[in-house]
Each structure stands twice: as C-alpha cells, then as structure tokens.
mmCIF file of C-alpha atoms in Angstrom:
data_model
loop_
_atom_site.group_PDB
_atom_site.id
_atom_site.type_symbol
_atom_site.label_atom_id
_atom_site.label_comp_id
_atom_site.label_asym_id
_atom_site.label_seq_id
_atom_site.Cartn_x
_atom_site.Cartn_y
_atom_site.Cartn_z
ATOM 1 C CA MET A 1 72.182 -83.612 24.859
ATOM 2 C CA ALA A 2 71.293 -80.011 23.674
ATOM 3 C CA ASP A 3 68.688 -77.857 25.715
ATOM 4 C CA VAL A 4 66.162 -77.241 22.768
ATOM 5 C CA ARG A 5 64.913 -74.250 24.241
ATOM 6 C CA GLU A 6 68.274 -72.715 24.861
ATOM 7 C CA VAL A 7 69.208 -73.402 21.295
ATOM 8 C CA ALA A 8 65.642 -71.839 20.090
ATOM 9 C CA ALA A 9 66.488 -68.792 22.171
ATOM 10 C CA HIS A 10 69.931 -68.272 20.727
ATOM 11 C CA MET A 11 68.627 -68.786 17.241
ATOM 12 C CA LYS A 12 65.691 -66.445 17.720
ATOM 13 C CA LEU A 13 68.131 -63.901 18.790
ATOM 14 C CA GLU A 14 70.422 -64.256 15.753
ATOM 15 C CA SER A 15 67.813 -64.799 13.020
ATOM 16 C CA PRO A 16 68.172 -61.201 11.932
ATOM 17 C CA GLU A 17 71.595 -61.788 10.920
ATOM 18 C CA MET A 18 70.366 -64.791 8.793
ATOM 19 C CA ALA A 19 67.517 -62.773 7.380
ATOM 20 C CA SER A 20 70.133 -60.140 6.074
ATOM 21 C CA ALA A 21 72.589 -62.515 4.545
ATOM 22 C CA SER A 22 73.281 -61.769 0.843
ATOM 23 C CA LEU A 23 71.560 -63.699 -1.846
ATOM 24 C CA GLU A 24 75.405 -64.453 -2.974
ATOM 25 C CA CYS A 25 75.934 -65.931 0.466
ATOM 26 C CA ARG A 26 72.955 -67.865 0.529
ATOM 27 C CA ASN A 27 73.295 -69.361 -3.036
ATOM 28 C CA GLU A 28 77.085 -69.988 -2.136
ATOM 29 C CA ALA A 29 75.872 -72.213 0.612
ATOM 30 C CA LEU A 30 73.578 -74.290 -1.651
ATOM 31 C CA ALA A 31 76.413 -74.743 -4.353
ATOM 32 C CA ARG A 32 78.915 -75.912 -1.328
ATOM 33 C CA ILE A 33 75.947 -78.392 0.188
ATOM 34 C CA ARG A 34 75.767 -79.752 -3.496
ATOM 35 C CA ARG A 35 79.413 -80.248 -3.868
ATOM 36 C CA GLY A 36 79.910 -81.582 -0.209
ATOM 37 C CA LEU A 37 77.017 -84.271 -0.755
ATOM 38 C CA VAL A 38 78.614 -85.672 -3.819
ATOM 39 C CA GLU A 39 81.827 -85.926 -2.205
ATOM 40 C CA ALA A 40 80.455 -87.512 0.846
ATOM 41 C CA LYS A 41 78.204 -89.776 -0.778
ATOM 42 C CA GLY A 42 80.148 -92.653 0.189
ATOM 43 C CA ALA A 43 79.702 -92.181 3.644
ATOM 44 C CA ILE A 44 75.987 -91.104 3.475
ATOM 45 C CA PHE A 45 75.128 -94.245 1.379
ATOM 46 C CA ALA A 46 77.250 -96.214 4.169
ATOM 47 C CA ALA A 47 75.180 -94.788 6.714
ATOM 48 C CA ASN A 48 71.709 -95.114 5.048
ATOM 49 C CA ALA A 49 72.635 -98.964 4.295
ATOM 50 C CA ARG A 50 73.132 -99.315 8.124
ATOM 51 C CA ASP A 51 69.890 -97.503 8.583
ATOM 52 C CA LEU A 52 68.169 -99.844 6.151
ATOM 53 C CA ALA A 53 69.382 -102.956 7.579
ATOM 54 C CA SER A 54 68.280 -101.991 11.032
ATOM 55 C CA ALA A 55 64.716 -101.069 9.388
ATOM 56 C CA ARG A 56 64.469 -104.619 7.972
ATOM 57 C CA GLU A 57 65.465 -105.958 11.392
ATOM 58 C CA ARG A 58 62.484 -104.136 12.927
ATOM 59 C CA GLY A 59 59.932 -105.414 10.241
ATOM 60 C CA VAL A 60 59.435 -101.859 8.901
ATOM 61 C CA ALA A 61 56.509 -101.813 6.266
ATOM 62 C CA ALA A 62 57.689 -101.875 2.876
ATOM 63 C CA ALA A 63 55.773 -98.235 1.870
ATOM 64 C CA VAL A 64 57.940 -96.805 4.818
ATOM 65 C CA ALA A 65 61.304 -98.602 3.767
ATOM 66 C CA GLY A 66 60.972 -96.949 0.080
ATOM 67 C CA ARG A 67 61.206 -93.532 2.020
ATOM 68 C CA LEU A 68 64.246 -94.713 4.084
ATOM 69 C CA ARG A 69 66.517 -95.366 1.268
ATOM 70 C CA PHE A 70 69.262 -92.544 0.233
ATOM 71 C CA ASP A 71 70.831 -93.677 -3.125
ATOM 72 C CA GLU A 72 72.171 -92.333 -6.384
ATOM 73 C CA HIS A 73 68.883 -91.606 -7.734
ATOM 74 C CA LYS A 74 67.804 -89.662 -4.434
ATOM 75 C CA LEU A 75 71.097 -87.768 -4.401
ATOM 76 C CA ALA A 76 70.566 -87.201 -8.305
ATOM 77 C CA ASP A 77 67.047 -85.544 -7.293
ATOM 78 C CA VAL A 78 68.370 -83.448 -4.237
ATOM 79 C CA CYS A 79 71.288 -82.134 -6.357
ATOM 80 C CA ALA A 80 68.674 -81.094 -9.293
ATOM 81 C CA GLY A 81 66.642 -79.513 -6.616
ATOM 82 C CA LEU A 82 69.582 -77.438 -5.233
ATOM 83 C CA ASP A 83 70.644 -76.437 -8.811
ATOM 84 C CA SER A 84 66.714 -75.239 -9.620
ATOM 85 C CA LEU A 85 66.825 -73.292 -6.246
ATOM 86 C CA ALA A 86 69.919 -71.440 -6.618
ATOM 87 C CA ASP A 87 68.462 -70.229 -9.856
ATOM 88 C CA LEU A 88 65.391 -68.920 -8.493
ATOM 89 C CA PRO A 89 65.068 -65.175 -7.853
ATOM 90 C CA ASP A 90 65.649 -64.025 -4.130
ATOM 91 C CA PRO A 91 62.377 -64.180 -2.329
ATOM 92 C CA VAL A 92 63.615 -61.925 0.446
ATOM 93 C CA GLY A 93 63.253 -57.810 -0.033
ATOM 94 C CA ARG A 94 60.797 -57.941 -2.816
ATOM 95 C CA VAL A 95 58.818 -54.787 -2.540
ATOM 96 C CA LEU A 96 54.971 -56.132 -2.476
ATOM 97 C CA LEU A 97 53.366 -52.630 -2.298
ATOM 98 C CA ARG A 98 54.430 -48.982 -2.428
ATOM 99 C CA ARG A 99 52.105 -46.342 -1.580
ATOM 100 C CA GLU A 100 52.211 -42.601 -0.924
ATOM 101 C CA LEU A 101 50.138 -41.737 2.246
ATOM 102 C CA ASP A 102 50.758 -38.180 1.781
ATOM 103 C CA GLU A 103 53.648 -35.905 0.583
ATOM 104 C CA GLY A 104 56.745 -37.215 1.962
ATOM 105 C CA LEU A 105 55.124 -40.166 3.928
ATOM 106 C CA GLU A 106 55.547 -43.444 1.907
ATOM 107 C CA LEU A 107 54.662 -46.844 2.942
ATOM 108 C CA THR A 108 56.064 -49.913 1.381
ATOM 109 C CA ARG A 109 55.251 -53.411 2.203
ATOM 110 C CA VAL A 110 58.513 -55.774 1.852
ATOM 111 C CA SER A 111 59.202 -59.526 2.000
ATOM 112 C CA CYS A 112 60.983 -60.932 4.853
ATOM 113 C CA PRO A 113 61.939 -64.173 6.348
ATOM 114 C CA ILE A 114 59.758 -65.936 8.852
ATOM 115 C CA GLY A 115 62.425 -66.057 11.553
ATOM 116 C CA VAL A 116 62.951 -69.610 13.142
ATOM 117 C CA ILE A 117 61.273 -72.690 11.574
ATOM 118 C CA GLY A 118 60.969 -76.125 13.340
ATOM 119 C CA VAL A 119 60.703 -79.000 11.019
ATOM 120 C CA ILE A 120 59.792 -82.505 12.202
ATOM 121 C CA PHE A 121 59.867 -85.202 9.422
ATOM 122 C CA GLU A 122 59.664 -88.848 9.378
ATOM 123 C CA ALA A 123 61.596 -91.418 6.989
ATOM 124 C CA ARG A 124 62.735 -89.107 4.614
ATOM 125 C CA PRO A 125 66.731 -88.569 4.755
ATOM 126 C CA ASP A 126 66.240 -86.330 1.208
ATOM 127 C CA ALA A 127 63.537 -84.144 2.951
ATOM 128 C CA LEU A 128 66.660 -83.055 5.144
ATOM 129 C CA VAL A 129 68.626 -81.519 2.238
ATOM 130 C CA GLN A 130 65.108 -80.124 0.712
ATOM 131 C CA ILE A 131 64.137 -78.402 4.081
ATOM 132 C CA SER A 132 67.344 -77.154 5.049
ATOM 133 C CA SER A 133 68.163 -75.577 1.483
ATOM 134 C CA LEU A 134 64.811 -73.893 1.333
ATOM 135 C CA CYS A 135 65.317 -72.335 4.778
ATOM 136 C CA ILE A 136 68.683 -71.090 3.586
ATOM 137 C CA LYS A 137 67.538 -69.510 0.393
ATOM 138 C CA SER A 138 64.835 -67.890 2.106
ATOM 139 C CA GLY A 139 66.798 -66.745 4.996
ATOM 140 C CA ASN A 140 65.419 -68.559 7.924
ATOM 141 C CA CYS A 141 67.158 -70.396 10.703
ATOM 142 C CA ALA A 142 65.838 -74.202 11.237
ATOM 143 C CA ILE A 143 65.644 -76.676 13.728
ATOM 144 C CA LEU A 144 65.441 -79.926 12.076
ATOM 145 C CA LYS A 145 64.388 -83.356 13.499
ATOM 146 C CA GLY A 146 64.486 -86.295 11.347
ATOM 147 C CA GLY A 147 63.113 -89.810 11.991
ATOM 148 C CA SER A 148 64.951 -92.242 14.049
ATOM 149 C CA GLU A 149 64.673 -94.663 11.397
ATOM 150 C CA THR A 150 67.413 -92.996 9.296
ATOM 151 C CA ALA A 151 69.448 -91.357 12.237
ATOM 152 C CA ARG A 152 72.791 -92.257 10.620
ATOM 153 C CA THR A 153 71.967 -91.141 7.407
ATOM 154 C CA ASN A 154 70.580 -87.476 8.683
ATOM 155 C CA ARG A 155 73.536 -87.249 10.765
ATOM 156 C CA ALA A 156 75.920 -87.551 7.626
ATOM 157 C CA ILE A 157 73.807 -85.562 5.405
ATOM 158 C CA PHE A 158 73.575 -82.803 8.138
ATOM 159 C CA ASP A 159 77.176 -82.656 8.775
ATOM 160 C CA VAL A 160 77.572 -81.799 5.286
ATOM 161 C CA VAL A 161 74.981 -79.293 5.376
ATOM 162 C CA ILE A 162 75.721 -77.261 8.411
ATOM 163 C CA SER A 163 79.660 -77.234 7.380
ATOM 164 C CA SER A 164 78.629 -76.012 3.866
ATOM 165 C CA ALA A 165 76.513 -73.122 5.300
ATOM 166 C CA ARG A 166 79.079 -71.864 7.589
ATOM 167 C CA ALA A 167 81.900 -72.062 5.178
ATOM 168 C CA ALA A 168 79.688 -69.990 2.843
ATOM 169 C CA GLY A 169 79.644 -67.350 5.816
ATOM 170 C CA LEU A 170 76.155 -67.820 7.200
ATOM 171 C CA PRO A 171 75.595 -67.520 10.864
ATOM 172 C CA ALA A 172 76.938 -70.558 12.691
ATOM 173 C CA SER A 173 73.511 -71.085 14.518
ATOM 174 C CA CYS A 174 71.463 -70.684 11.557
ATOM 175 C CA LEU A 175 70.793 -74.734 11.415
ATOM 176 C CA PHE A 176 70.447 -77.003 14.260
ATOM 177 C CA GLN A 177 69.677 -80.696 14.247
ATOM 178 C CA VAL A 178 67.695 -82.704 17.087
ATOM 179 C CA GLU A 179 68.008 -86.358 17.200
ATOM 180 C CA ALA A 180 66.395 -87.670 20.616
ATOM 181 C CA HIS A 181 62.546 -88.269 20.618
ATOM 182 C CA SER A 182 62.084 -86.450 23.761
ATOM 183 C CA GLU A 183 63.432 -83.291 22.187
ATOM 184 C CA ILE A 184 60.302 -82.999 19.925
ATOM 185 C CA ASP A 185 58.194 -82.072 22.919
ATOM 186 C CA GLU A 186 60.712 -79.674 23.943
ATOM 187 C CA LEU A 187 60.629 -78.089 20.545
ATOM 188 C CA LEU A 188 56.740 -78.156 20.723
ATOM 189 C CA GLY A 189 56.921 -76.068 23.820
ATOM 190 C CA CYS A 190 59.210 -73.082 22.487
ATOM 191 C CA PHE A 191 56.220 -70.977 21.904
ATOM 192 C CA GLY A 192 57.478 -67.222 21.242
ATOM 193 C CA LEU A 193 60.866 -68.735 20.139
ATOM 194 C CA VAL A 194 59.892 -70.563 17.113
ATOM 195 C CA ASP A 195 57.844 -68.958 14.659
ATOM 196 C CA LEU A 196 56.398 -71.561 12.595
ATOM 197 C CA LEU A 197 56.557 -75.596 12.688
ATOM 198 C CA VAL A 198 56.476 -77.935 9.580
ATOM 199 C CA PRO A 199 55.340 -81.432 10.472
ATOM 200 C CA ARG A 200 55.814 -83.846 7.625
ATOM 201 C CA GLY A 201 54.765 -87.796 8.361
ATOM 202 C CA SER A 202 51.861 -90.120 9.083
ATOM 203 C CA ASN A 203 48.540 -88.712 9.983
ATOM 204 C CA ALA A 204 48.575 -89.448 13.350
ATOM 205 C CA PHE A 205 52.164 -87.877 13.636
ATOM 206 C CA VAL A 206 50.886 -84.718 12.202
ATOM 207 C CA ARG A 207 47.915 -84.599 14.393
ATOM 208 C CA HIS A 208 49.905 -85.091 17.516
ATOM 209 C CA ILE A 209 52.024 -82.024 16.563
ATOM 210 C CA MET A 210 48.796 -79.957 15.679
ATOM 211 C CA ASP A 211 47.282 -81.020 19.274
ATOM 212 C CA ASN A 212 50.386 -80.332 21.343
ATOM 213 C CA THR A 213 51.845 -77.029 20.794
ATOM 214 C CA ARG A 214 50.703 -73.443 20.701
ATOM 215 C CA ILE A 215 53.148 -72.662 17.741
ATOM 216 C CA PRO A 216 51.540 -72.024 14.453
ATOM 217 C CA VAL A 217 51.627 -75.130 12.505
ATOM 218 C CA MET A 218 51.481 -75.561 8.655
ATOM 219 C CA GLY A 219 51.012 -79.044 6.963
ATOM 220 C CA HIS A 220 48.411 -81.612 6.593
ATOM 221 C CA ALA A 221 47.469 -84.682 8.182
ATOM 222 C CA ASP A 222 45.852 -86.362 5.414
ATOM 223 C CA GLY A 223 46.314 -86.987 1.549
ATOM 224 C CA ILE A 224 43.149 -88.490 0.372
ATOM 225 C CA CYS A 225 43.409 -87.231 -3.297
ATOM 226 C CA HIS A 226 40.781 -88.108 -6.178
ATOM 227 C CA ILE A 227 40.062 -88.379 -9.705
ATOM 228 C CA TYR A 228 36.904 -87.943 -11.415
ATOM 229 C CA VAL A 229 36.480 -89.262 -14.689
ATOM 230 C CA ASP A 230 33.708 -87.252 -16.541
ATOM 231 C CA GLU A 231 31.431 -88.350 -19.107
ATOM 232 C CA ALA A 232 33.617 -86.463 -21.492
ATOM 233 C CA ALA A 233 36.626 -87.856 -20.544
ATOM 234 C CA ASP A 234 39.267 -89.309 -23.303
ATOM 235 C CA VAL A 235 39.361 -92.829 -22.036
ATOM 236 C CA GLY A 236 42.506 -93.598 -24.244
ATOM 237 C CA ARG A 237 44.705 -91.177 -21.908
ATOM 238 C CA GLY A 238 42.653 -91.227 -19.145
ATOM 239 C CA VAL A 239 43.539 -94.881 -17.689
ATOM 240 C CA PRO A 240 47.294 -94.021 -17.926
ATOM 241 C CA ILE A 241 46.706 -90.921 -15.772
ATOM 242 C CA CYS A 242 44.840 -93.006 -13.268
ATOM 243 C CA VAL A 243 47.731 -95.653 -13.446
ATOM 244 C CA ASP A 244 50.399 -92.878 -12.806
ATOM 245 C CA ALA A 245 48.297 -91.064 -9.873
ATOM 246 C CA LYS A 246 48.158 -94.268 -7.804
ATOM 247 C CA CYS A 247 51.240 -96.441 -9.002
ATOM 248 C CA GLN A 248 54.030 -93.870 -9.610
ATOM 249 C CA TYR A 249 54.690 -93.797 -6.010
ATOM 250 C CA THR A 250 51.945 -95.401 -3.837
ATOM 251 C CA ALA A 251 53.286 -94.101 -0.538
ATOM 252 C CA ALA A 252 53.239 -90.382 -1.445
ATOM 253 C CA CYS A 253 50.630 -88.043 0.009
ATOM 254 C CA ASN A 254 49.549 -86.987 -3.519
ATOM 255 C CA SER A 255 48.881 -90.357 -4.792
ATOM 256 C CA VAL A 256 45.260 -90.974 -5.826
ATOM 257 C CA GLU A 257 43.325 -93.101 -3.328
ATOM 258 C CA THR A 258 39.651 -92.921 -4.998
ATOM 259 C CA ILE A 259 38.425 -92.714 -8.404
ATOM 260 C CA LEU A 260 35.031 -91.350 -9.310
ATOM 261 C CA VAL A 261 33.386 -92.353 -12.660
ATOM 262 C CA HIS A 262 30.458 -90.879 -14.436
ATOM 263 C CA GLU A 263 27.804 -93.515 -14.817
ATOM 264 C CA GLY A 264 27.488 -92.724 -18.595
ATOM 265 C CA ILE A 265 31.545 -93.839 -19.189
ATOM 266 C CA ALA A 266 31.652 -96.410 -16.529
ATOM 267 C CA ALA A 267 31.000 -99.231 -18.823
ATOM 268 C CA SER A 268 33.900 -98.484 -21.215
ATOM 269 C CA PHE A 269 36.124 -96.945 -18.953
ATOM 270 C CA LEU A 270 36.212 -99.294 -15.710
ATOM 271 C CA PRO A 271 37.203 -102.486 -17.427
ATOM 272 C CA ARG A 272 40.469 -100.878 -19.016
ATOM 273 C CA LEU A 273 41.009 -99.290 -15.847
ATOM 274 C CA ALA A 274 40.977 -102.714 -13.950
ATOM 275 C CA GLU A 275 42.966 -104.442 -16.228
ATOM 276 C CA ALA A 276 45.505 -101.810 -16.059
ATOM 277 C CA TYR A 277 45.378 -101.802 -12.355
ATOM 278 C CA ALA A 278 45.768 -105.539 -11.934
ATOM 279 C CA ALA A 279 48.689 -105.762 -14.287
ATOM 280 C CA ALA A 280 50.131 -102.982 -11.968
ATOM 281 C CA GLY A 281 49.171 -105.180 -8.718
ATOM 282 C CA VAL A 282 46.895 -102.479 -7.446
ATOM 283 C CA ALA A 283 43.849 -103.973 -5.444
ATOM 284 C CA MET A 284 40.339 -102.538 -6.171
ATOM 285 C CA ARG A 285 37.602 -101.750 -3.887
ATOM 286 C CA GLY A 286 34.376 -100.585 -5.371
ATOM 287 C CA ASP A 287 30.602 -99.823 -4.434
ATOM 288 C CA ALA A 288 27.823 -101.803 -6.120
ATOM 289 C CA GLN A 289 27.612 -99.787 -9.095
ATOM 290 C CA THR A 290 31.407 -100.662 -9.941
ATOM 291 C CA ARG A 291 31.098 -104.078 -9.005
ATOM 292 C CA ASP A 292 28.100 -104.674 -11.611
ATOM 293 C CA VAL A 293 30.841 -103.642 -14.192
ATOM 294 C CA ILE A 294 33.936 -105.292 -12.953
ATOM 295 C CA ALA A 295 35.004 -107.976 -10.257
ATOM 296 C CA CYS A 296 36.464 -106.140 -7.148
ATOM 297 C CA GLU A 297 36.177 -106.148 -3.558
ATOM 298 C CA ALA A 298 33.135 -104.321 -1.908
ATOM 299 C CA ALA A 299 34.169 -100.878 -0.756
ATOM 300 C CA THR A 300 32.902 -99.849 2.618
ATOM 301 C CA GLU A 301 32.097 -96.379 3.869
ATOM 302 C CA GLU A 302 35.313 -96.222 5.561
ATOM 303 C CA ASP A 303 37.257 -96.625 2.469
ATOM 304 C CA TRP A 304 36.026 -93.348 1.314
ATOM 305 C CA ASP A 305 38.008 -91.940 4.063
ATOM 306 C CA THR A 306 40.854 -93.702 4.088
ATOM 307 C CA GLU A 307 44.558 -92.846 2.701
ATOM 308 C CA TYR A 308 46.058 -96.178 1.713
ATOM 309 C CA LEU A 309 49.699 -95.085 1.030
ATOM 310 C CA ALA A 310 49.737 -98.497 -0.653
ATOM 311 C CA PRO A 311 48.633 -100.137 -3.967
ATOM 312 C CA ILE A 312 44.981 -100.117 -3.112
ATOM 313 C CA VAL A 313 42.284 -97.952 -4.818
ATOM 314 C CA SER A 314 38.584 -97.172 -4.011
ATOM 315 C CA LEU A 315 36.321 -96.975 -7.212
ATOM 316 C CA ARG A 316 32.809 -95.232 -7.118
ATOM 317 C CA VAL A 317 30.219 -94.618 -9.922
ATOM 318 C CA VAL A 318 28.687 -91.305 -9.722
ATOM 319 C CA ASP A 319 25.697 -89.700 -11.535
ATOM 320 C CA GLY A 320 27.458 -86.934 -12.466
ATOM 321 C CA GLU A 321 29.970 -83.860 -11.856
ATOM 322 C CA ASP A 322 27.773 -82.641 -8.873
ATOM 323 C CA GLU A 323 27.828 -85.883 -7.038
ATOM 324 C CA ALA A 324 31.674 -86.221 -7.619
ATOM 325 C CA ILE A 325 32.210 -82.773 -6.166
ATOM 326 C CA GLU A 326 29.940 -83.427 -3.213
ATOM 327 C CA HIS A 327 31.888 -86.537 -2.573
ATOM 328 C CA ILE A 328 35.376 -84.800 -2.756
ATOM 329 C CA ASN A 329 34.629 -82.017 -0.555
ATOM 330 C CA ARG A 330 32.872 -84.420 1.861
ATOM 331 C CA HIS A 331 35.522 -87.261 2.192
ATOM 332 C CA GLY A 332 38.605 -85.602 0.561
ATOM 333 C CA SER A 333 41.548 -84.034 2.469
ATOM 334 C CA HIS A 334 41.463 -80.634 0.380
ATOM 335 C CA HIS A 335 44.988 -81.767 -0.842
ATOM 336 C CA THR A 336 45.078 -82.176 -4.549
ATOM 337 C CA ASP A 337 41.946 -83.609 -6.905
ATOM 338 C CA ALA A 338 41.559 -83.832 -10.521
ATOM 339 C CA ILE A 339 38.991 -84.159 -13.173
ATOM 340 C CA LEU A 340 39.660 -85.959 -16.500
ATOM 341 C CA THR A 341 37.502 -84.436 -19.145
ATOM 342 C CA GLU A 342 37.803 -82.830 -22.764
ATOM 343 C CA ASP A 343 34.778 -80.470 -21.555
ATOM 344 C CA ASP A 344 36.735 -77.360 -20.459
ATOM 345 C CA ALA A 345 33.464 -75.694 -18.998
ATOM 346 C CA ALA A 346 32.896 -78.914 -16.900
ATOM 347 C CA ALA A 347 36.751 -78.584 -15.811
ATOM 348 C CA GLU A 348 36.431 -74.994 -14.865
ATOM 349 C CA ARG A 349 33.290 -75.517 -12.856
ATOM 350 C CA PHE A 350 35.098 -78.574 -10.968
ATOM 351 C CA MET A 351 38.296 -76.156 -10.282
ATOM 352 C CA ARG A 352 35.819 -73.552 -8.845
ATOM 353 C CA LEU A 353 33.948 -75.790 -6.503
ATOM 354 C CA VAL A 354 36.434 -78.489 -5.464
ATOM 355 C CA ASP A 355 37.756 -76.967 -2.085
ATOM 356 C CA SER A 356 41.372 -78.223 -2.510
ATOM 357 C CA ALA A 357 44.806 -76.696 -2.526
ATOM 358 C CA GLY A 358 45.363 -78.114 -6.224
ATOM 359 C CA VAL A 359 42.643 -79.117 -8.622
ATOM 360 C CA TYR A 360 43.742 -80.150 -12.073
ATOM 361 C CA GLN A 361 42.426 -81.244 -15.184
ATOM 362 C CA ASN A 362 43.727 -84.236 -17.300
ATOM 363 C CA ALA A 363 47.021 -84.504 -15.240
ATOM 364 C CA SER A 364 48.048 -86.922 -12.514
ATOM 365 C CA THR A 365 47.931 -85.793 -8.788
ATOM 366 C CA ARG A 366 51.531 -86.751 -8.356
ATOM 367 C CA PHE A 367 52.525 -83.279 -9.967
ATOM 368 C CA ALA A 368 51.610 -81.957 -6.608
ATOM 369 C CA ASP A 369 55.176 -81.172 -5.617
ATOM 370 C CA GLY A 370 57.320 -78.097 -4.806
ATOM 371 C CA PHE A 371 60.003 -79.364 -7.461
ATOM 372 C CA ARG A 372 57.503 -80.273 -10.114
ATOM 373 C CA TYR A 373 56.296 -76.602 -9.542
ATOM 374 C CA GLY A 374 59.100 -74.951 -10.170
ATOM 375 C CA PHE A 375 59.641 -73.927 -6.583
ATOM 376 C CA GLY A 376 63.202 -75.698 -6.220
ATOM 377 C CA ALA A 377 61.939 -78.138 -3.548
ATOM 378 C CA GLU A 378 59.321 -77.951 -1.005
ATOM 379 C CA VAL A 379 59.479 -77.857 2.973
ATOM 380 C CA GLY A 380 55.785 -79.457 3.109
ATOM 381 C CA ILE A 381 52.384 -79.381 1.489
ATOM 382 C CA SER A 382 49.700 -77.383 3.147
ATOM 383 C CA THR A 383 45.989 -78.120 3.235
ATOM 384 C CA GLY A 384 45.296 -75.039 5.217
ATOM 385 C CA LYS A 385 44.172 -71.473 4.001
ATOM 386 C CA LEU A 386 46.314 -69.063 5.987
ATOM 387 C CA HIS A 387 49.656 -67.967 4.794
ATOM 388 C CA ALA A 388 50.407 -70.722 2.229
ATOM 389 C CA ARG A 389 48.805 -73.690 0.383
ATOM 390 C CA GLY A 390 49.655 -76.387 -1.808
ATOM 391 C CA PRO A 391 53.340 -77.300 -2.080
ATOM 392 C CA VAL A 392 55.290 -74.688 0.177
ATOM 393 C CA GLY A 393 58.261 -73.592 -1.214
ATOM 394 C CA LEU A 394 60.234 -70.076 -1.044
ATOM 395 C CA GLU A 395 56.985 -68.042 -1.256
ATOM 396 C CA GLY A 396 55.711 -69.933 1.837
ATOM 397 C CA LEU A 397 58.714 -69.440 3.924
ATOM 398 C CA VAL A 398 58.621 -65.780 3.621
ATOM 399 C CA THR A 399 56.316 -63.140 5.342
ATOM 400 C CA TYR A 400 56.364 -59.413 4.951
ATOM 401 C CA LYS A 401 56.854 -56.135 6.943
ATOM 402 C CA TYR A 402 55.601 -52.536 6.283
ATOM 403 C CA ARG A 403 58.132 -49.936 6.322
ATOM 404 C CA LEU A 404 57.097 -46.495 6.677
ATOM 405 C CA ARG A 405 59.361 -43.286 5.832
ATOM 406 C CA GLY A 406 58.141 -39.754 6.616
ATOM 407 C CA GLN A 407 59.497 -36.331 7.281
ATOM 408 C CA GLY A 408 58.376 -35.444 10.838
ATOM 409 C CA HIS A 409 54.939 -36.506 10.144
ATOM 410 C CA LEU A 410 52.463 -36.419 13.080
ATOM 411 C CA VAL A 411 48.852 -38.560 13.072
ATOM 412 C CA ALA A 412 47.343 -35.435 15.160
ATOM 413 C CA ASP A 413 47.510 -33.340 12.018
ATOM 414 C CA TYR A 414 45.229 -35.924 10.332
ATOM 415 C CA ALA A 415 43.112 -36.683 13.412
ATOM 416 C CA GLU A 416 42.541 -32.807 13.715
ATOM 417 C CA GLY A 417 42.322 -31.920 9.738
ATOM 418 C CA ARG A 418 45.204 -30.074 9.379
ATOM 419 C CA SER A 419 46.386 -32.636 6.958
ATOM 420 C CA ARG A 420 44.831 -35.195 4.475
ATOM 421 C CA PHE A 421 45.845 -38.585 3.168
ATOM 422 C CA CYS A 422 46.192 -38.849 -0.566
ATOM 423 C CA PHE A 423 46.596 -42.502 -0.730
ATOM 424 C CA ARG A 424 48.479 -42.721 -4.042
ATOM 425 C CA ASP A 425 50.114 -46.074 -5.208
ATOM 426 C CA LEU A 426 53.532 -45.531 -6.670
#
C-alpha cells in the first residue's frame, strides 16, 4: 500500500512541471485516453460486470446500482466528454488583467493550475474519466479515490488513463489512484501538500470529508432542488419539465425534490402533474392544500428538507412568488432551482432573489451539469460561493497568479514621493 502523504509530497514538487505542460501535450493525452478506453472496453465491461454482481450480492439499493454501471452508453458519454474537452480553449496562461502601474512597471494577472487536487468519489466509474481528464486539461495533478463498489472497474479505467497520460509525455506522477478506505484519512491529513479536495457522494460522505480535514473542500452535501410553478406558467409544457426534472435520472443531485405551485394555478396544474407522475411511478407527498386537489400521501416538515434521490416528490401550494422564494431559500441546498412562468419580470425577480448556484426559467433542473453547460465535463458541483460555483469545469480548476515586470523600480521612491503610480489598464 502506498504512503499517500509521500505520494502527495512528490506530486506537489512535480506539479509545476504538470502546470507547464503544453496544450498540445495535454490534448494528446485526452485523445489517447479516448482511444484506450474504446480499445480496452471489453476488459473494462468485464470488470464492471464483476462489480455489479458483487453489488447485487450485497443488496445495494437500486439508485446506487444505476451509478455503478459502466456500459456502452456510459462509454459513449465519456468519449463525447473527452472530445468536447479537447475542443475547449486552454484555461491555463490566460491574461486576466494587464495594468501599467508606472512607466516600465507592468502587472499582469494570469490563470494557472491549482496544483494538486484530491478527488474522492463514490459509485461512479465514469466520474473517474471525467475528473482525471479535467485535471489533465487544466494542468493539475490529481489523487483519485473511487468507491470500493467499483474497485475493479476503476482499476481497469485508471490503467488506461495513466498509461495514456504518460505516453503523451505528461509527468509520470501526474495522477495517482488510491484504493484502500484507510487511505482516505491519510489523504485528508495532507494539508499543505494537497491544494484542494473535491468530494462526490452521499450527504453523509461529503459532510464527513468537510468535517475532517484542513484542506479546502469544494463541493456540496445536498441536492434539494425545487421547481416553482408560477400562476403565469404554461401548463402544457410545465408538466413535461417537472417529469423530466424528477424522472430523467432520479438518483442525480440535480433532480427536483419539491414542486411549489401557485394557488391560482393549482386546480388546473396539479391533476395533470399527478397523472403524469403516477404514470411514471413517482410517489407524491403533498401539503393540505395539495391534498385538497389531488390524492396523495401527506407531506411532513421533514419532507421539505429531504433529498430523496428516488421516485418521490413533495408538493406544496403557495400563495405567490414571495412564499415560493422564501421556501426555497429556507429549505433548499442552494444547488439548482427553477421557475415555470411566461412572465419574464417574475422570472427575473426569482433569479435575483433565489440564492442558488443555478436559477432557471422554463427548463429542467437536470441541465445543471458541466457537460450540458459546454464545460466538457465537471469535476463536481459546488454550492459554495468562494472560488467556483455550480458545475465545476475547467475554469473552476484554475486559479491565478500576479506577474510584475519592472526596471529597477523601488517602493521607497513611491513611499517618499519621488515617483507616482499611474494605474493605466493596457
């Protein structure tokens, strides 16, 4: 078993070499990963079949089992993501600011990789491809820990990824995979060596990471997403949006968990929604006003704070937009929330006042995804407000540094009045 701290220390020293790798080299690594995954798919699928069989023997929940699968569909998705990522412009070395402080004294702010990123994820072998490829494209080194449920699949995929990266000329230590559960605690203890941690998994899992490390953590613990159906909503297209947001993939963190319906449209909207949800096998839990319109189980106060990740949805009738916004800001997780309305002024107000990473009008919450945003893929979704927010793609994996070029300039000359700053943006 590798000593994770030693690995992180070595990676930290070599991260500047990774950061300086050319765009051509990084894109070549992505192309090689894509070809390698296709060529090795037989071995990868066989490994995944063994992981799935083990999961079934352990009685893994259906919502989790869907995430474990890596098949032709998932392979096609990650290949499309790799193609999209390769086509994106280089996030490294972009000049974000250029300013003349005084004659011959020029300041620039330039984007650069974060350095060493630790990513801990559960039950998603396709996430390994997304995360490692994003780190490669953004010039970061990465320590990856996947869920034990797909240990065989992760190992087969990682073998392709690391061999492809090395064949493209990237540093041999640019990526490292840890497998033992005990190594998570070692990784959490690598403050000063690992620059950022990105956890992906259940609420309890993410909270454990946040509570047990001094390393900055980027991510989200909950995905309690809402749709508010305004009085000015188009019922005909509103129902399919609600169905898509709940049913397209119920186990996703961006699936809707609560539908809020304006009292002025409840009588016409709720029966059609209930019919569609019943046909899709979705269990409904409603407040008293909802149950006056449709037959469903009673919702409790706990339901408003629950991320179901299952074919269950809570329904509440509200007296207007203000009550909907207050409910979302009180009970939501600041992930993604939507308004269905043909009133653009109401939508604009909703988008200003709902404090979430994603706010939508007339669209499914399931669009909250790095690939669907054109980021190539995502390393995760952040509901925090510092550094990166929402789906975290390439831009969320770079920071910046300041470069100052002078010609013998001295601070004393400015402090004592012999020189003066001009502060001219170039």
